[in-house]
mmCIF file of C-alpha atoms in Angstrom:
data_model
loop_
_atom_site.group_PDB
_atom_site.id
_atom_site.type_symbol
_atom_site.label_atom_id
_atom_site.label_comp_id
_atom_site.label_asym_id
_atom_site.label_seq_id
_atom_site.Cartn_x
_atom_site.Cartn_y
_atom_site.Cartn_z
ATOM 1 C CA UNK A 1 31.907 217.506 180.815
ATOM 2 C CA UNK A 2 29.139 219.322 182.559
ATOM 3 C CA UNK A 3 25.872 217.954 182.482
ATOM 4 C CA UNK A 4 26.726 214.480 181.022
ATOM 5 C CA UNK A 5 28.555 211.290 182.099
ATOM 6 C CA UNK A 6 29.953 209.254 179.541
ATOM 7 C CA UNK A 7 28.955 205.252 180.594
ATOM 8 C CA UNK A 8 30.239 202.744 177.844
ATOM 9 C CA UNK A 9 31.000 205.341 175.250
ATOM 10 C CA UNK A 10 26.822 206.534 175.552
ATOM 11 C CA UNK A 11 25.811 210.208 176.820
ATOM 12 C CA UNK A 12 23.597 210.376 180.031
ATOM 13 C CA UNK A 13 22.132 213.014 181.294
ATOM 14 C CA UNK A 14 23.232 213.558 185.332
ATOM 15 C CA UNK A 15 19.838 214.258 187.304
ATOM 16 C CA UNK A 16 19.937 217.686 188.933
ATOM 17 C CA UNK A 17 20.149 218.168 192.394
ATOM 18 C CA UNK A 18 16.965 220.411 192.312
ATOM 19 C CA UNK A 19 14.904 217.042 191.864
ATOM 20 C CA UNK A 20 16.212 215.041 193.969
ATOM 21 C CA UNK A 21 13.735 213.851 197.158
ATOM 22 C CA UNK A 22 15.838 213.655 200.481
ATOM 23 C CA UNK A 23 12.433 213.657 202.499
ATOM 24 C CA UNK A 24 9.115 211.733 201.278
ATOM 25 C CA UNK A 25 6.099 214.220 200.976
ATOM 26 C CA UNK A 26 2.866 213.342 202.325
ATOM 27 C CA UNK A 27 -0.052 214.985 201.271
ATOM 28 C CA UNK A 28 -2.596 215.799 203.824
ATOM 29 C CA UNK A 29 -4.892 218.463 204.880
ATOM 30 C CA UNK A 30 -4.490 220.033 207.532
ATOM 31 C CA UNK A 31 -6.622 223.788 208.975
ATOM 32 C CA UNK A 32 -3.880 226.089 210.103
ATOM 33 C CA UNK A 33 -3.371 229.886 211.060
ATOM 34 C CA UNK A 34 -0.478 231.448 210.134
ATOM 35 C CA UNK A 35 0.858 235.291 211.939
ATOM 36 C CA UNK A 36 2.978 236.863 210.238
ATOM 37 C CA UNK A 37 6.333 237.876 212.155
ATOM 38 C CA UNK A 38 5.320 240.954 214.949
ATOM 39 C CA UNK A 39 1.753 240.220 214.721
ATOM 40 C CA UNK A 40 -0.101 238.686 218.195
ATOM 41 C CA UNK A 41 -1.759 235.160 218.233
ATOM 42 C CA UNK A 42 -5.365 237.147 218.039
ATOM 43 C CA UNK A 43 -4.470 238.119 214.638
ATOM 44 C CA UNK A 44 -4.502 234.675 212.697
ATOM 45 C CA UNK A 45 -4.830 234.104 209.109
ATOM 46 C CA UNK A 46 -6.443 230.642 208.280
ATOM 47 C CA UNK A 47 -4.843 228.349 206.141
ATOM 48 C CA UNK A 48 -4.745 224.625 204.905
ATOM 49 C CA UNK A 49 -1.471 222.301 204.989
ATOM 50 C CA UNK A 50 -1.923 220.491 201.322
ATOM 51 C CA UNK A 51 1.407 218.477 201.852
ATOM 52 C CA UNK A 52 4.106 218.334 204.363
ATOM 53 C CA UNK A 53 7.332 216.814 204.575
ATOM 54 C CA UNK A 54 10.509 216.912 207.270
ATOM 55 C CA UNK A 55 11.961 220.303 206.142
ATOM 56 C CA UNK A 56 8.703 222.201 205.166
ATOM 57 C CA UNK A 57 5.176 222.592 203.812
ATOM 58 C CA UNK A 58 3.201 223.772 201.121
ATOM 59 C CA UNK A 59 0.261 225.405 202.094
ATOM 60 C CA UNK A 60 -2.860 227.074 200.438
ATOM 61 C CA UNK A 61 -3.623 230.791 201.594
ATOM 62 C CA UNK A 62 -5.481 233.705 201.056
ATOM 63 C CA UNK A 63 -2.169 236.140 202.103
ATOM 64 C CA UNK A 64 -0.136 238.001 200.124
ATOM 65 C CA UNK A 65 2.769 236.547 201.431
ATOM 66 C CA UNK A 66 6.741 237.063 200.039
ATOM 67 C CA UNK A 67 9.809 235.002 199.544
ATOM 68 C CA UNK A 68 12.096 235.088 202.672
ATOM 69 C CA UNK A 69 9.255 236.649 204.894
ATOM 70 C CA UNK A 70 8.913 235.091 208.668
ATOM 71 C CA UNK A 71 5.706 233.263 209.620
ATOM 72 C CA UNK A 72 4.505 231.180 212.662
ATOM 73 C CA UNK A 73 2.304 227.836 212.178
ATOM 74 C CA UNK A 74 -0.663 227.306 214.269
ATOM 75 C CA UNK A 75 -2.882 224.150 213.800
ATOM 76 C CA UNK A 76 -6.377 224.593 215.014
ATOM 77 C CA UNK A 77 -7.208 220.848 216.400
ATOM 78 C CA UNK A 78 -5.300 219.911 219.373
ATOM 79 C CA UNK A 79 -2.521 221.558 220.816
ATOM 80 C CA UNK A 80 0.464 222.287 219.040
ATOM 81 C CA UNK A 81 2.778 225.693 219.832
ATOM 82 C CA UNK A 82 3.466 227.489 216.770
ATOM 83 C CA UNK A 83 6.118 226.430 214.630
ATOM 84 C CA UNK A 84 8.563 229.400 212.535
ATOM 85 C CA UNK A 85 9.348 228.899 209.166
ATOM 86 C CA UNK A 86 10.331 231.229 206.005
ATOM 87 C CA UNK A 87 8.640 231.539 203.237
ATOM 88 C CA UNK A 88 10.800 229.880 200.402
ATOM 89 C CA UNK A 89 7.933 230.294 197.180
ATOM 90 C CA UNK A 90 4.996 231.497 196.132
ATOM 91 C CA UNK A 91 3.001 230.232 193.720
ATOM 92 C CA UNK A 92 2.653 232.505 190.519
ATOM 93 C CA UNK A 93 -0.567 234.246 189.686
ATOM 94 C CA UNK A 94 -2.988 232.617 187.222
ATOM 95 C CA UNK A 95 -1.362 229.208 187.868
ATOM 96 C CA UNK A 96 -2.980 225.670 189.862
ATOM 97 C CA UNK A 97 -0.960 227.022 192.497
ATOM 98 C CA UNK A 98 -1.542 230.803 193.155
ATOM 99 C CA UNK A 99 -2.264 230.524 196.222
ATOM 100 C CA UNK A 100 0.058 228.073 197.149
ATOM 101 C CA UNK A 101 3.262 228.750 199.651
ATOM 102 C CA UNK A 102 6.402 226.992 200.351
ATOM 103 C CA UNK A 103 7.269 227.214 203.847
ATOM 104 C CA UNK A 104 10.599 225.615 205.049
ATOM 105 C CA UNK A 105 11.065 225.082 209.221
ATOM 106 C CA UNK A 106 13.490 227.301 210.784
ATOM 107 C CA UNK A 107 13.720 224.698 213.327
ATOM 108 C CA UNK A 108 12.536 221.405 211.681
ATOM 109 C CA UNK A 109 13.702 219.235 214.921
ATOM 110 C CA UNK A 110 10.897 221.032 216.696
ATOM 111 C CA UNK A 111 8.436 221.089 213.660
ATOM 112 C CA UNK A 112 5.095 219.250 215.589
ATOM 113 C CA UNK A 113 2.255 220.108 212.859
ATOM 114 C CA UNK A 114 0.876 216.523 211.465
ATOM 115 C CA UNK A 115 -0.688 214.161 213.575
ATOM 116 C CA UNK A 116 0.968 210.986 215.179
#
């Protein structure tokens, strides 16, 4: 029947998929660059890693960035190679999180961004 189960004649609500965690979040901050697919390492635009988790990261920027758009991951302390994700949200404008981005790995077996 859709949304609902039916335990001991009651009605419960199913939880959606959407909010289910497979992967525990950490929050953290990290100082990152991020270049934007075709652009060379000399053109980096700082950001900050404000959680991360297996798959992905959200992450607080100053660029205009787009869902589905390609970006590289730099961090700025120690030394890391850059790690490609896609943009998967952006936070709306006038919100706590305009300036926020979603970014899920490409390649999350090779992901290296948070410390030991």
């Amino acid at each position: 029947m859709g949304n609902h189960l039916t335990l001991k004649g009651a009605w419960v609500r199913k939880k959606s998929k959407r909010s289910a965690r497979v992967f525990r979040r950490t929050s953290t901050r990290i100082p990152v660059a991020l270049l934007l697919r075709g652009q060379r390492r000399s053109n980096r635009h700082r950001a900050s890693v404000l959680q991360t988790s297996f798959l992905g990261m959200r992450v607080q920027t100053h660029l205009a960035l787009r869902r589905g758009q390609l970006v590289r991951i730099v961090r700025l302390t120690g030394t890391y190679l850059p790690v490609p994700a896609r943009v998967i949200w952006v936070g709306t404008a006038k919100s706590d999180k305009q300036r926020h981005v979603g970014l899920k790995f490409t390649d999350p077996m090779h992901a290296r961004i948070a410390p030991h």
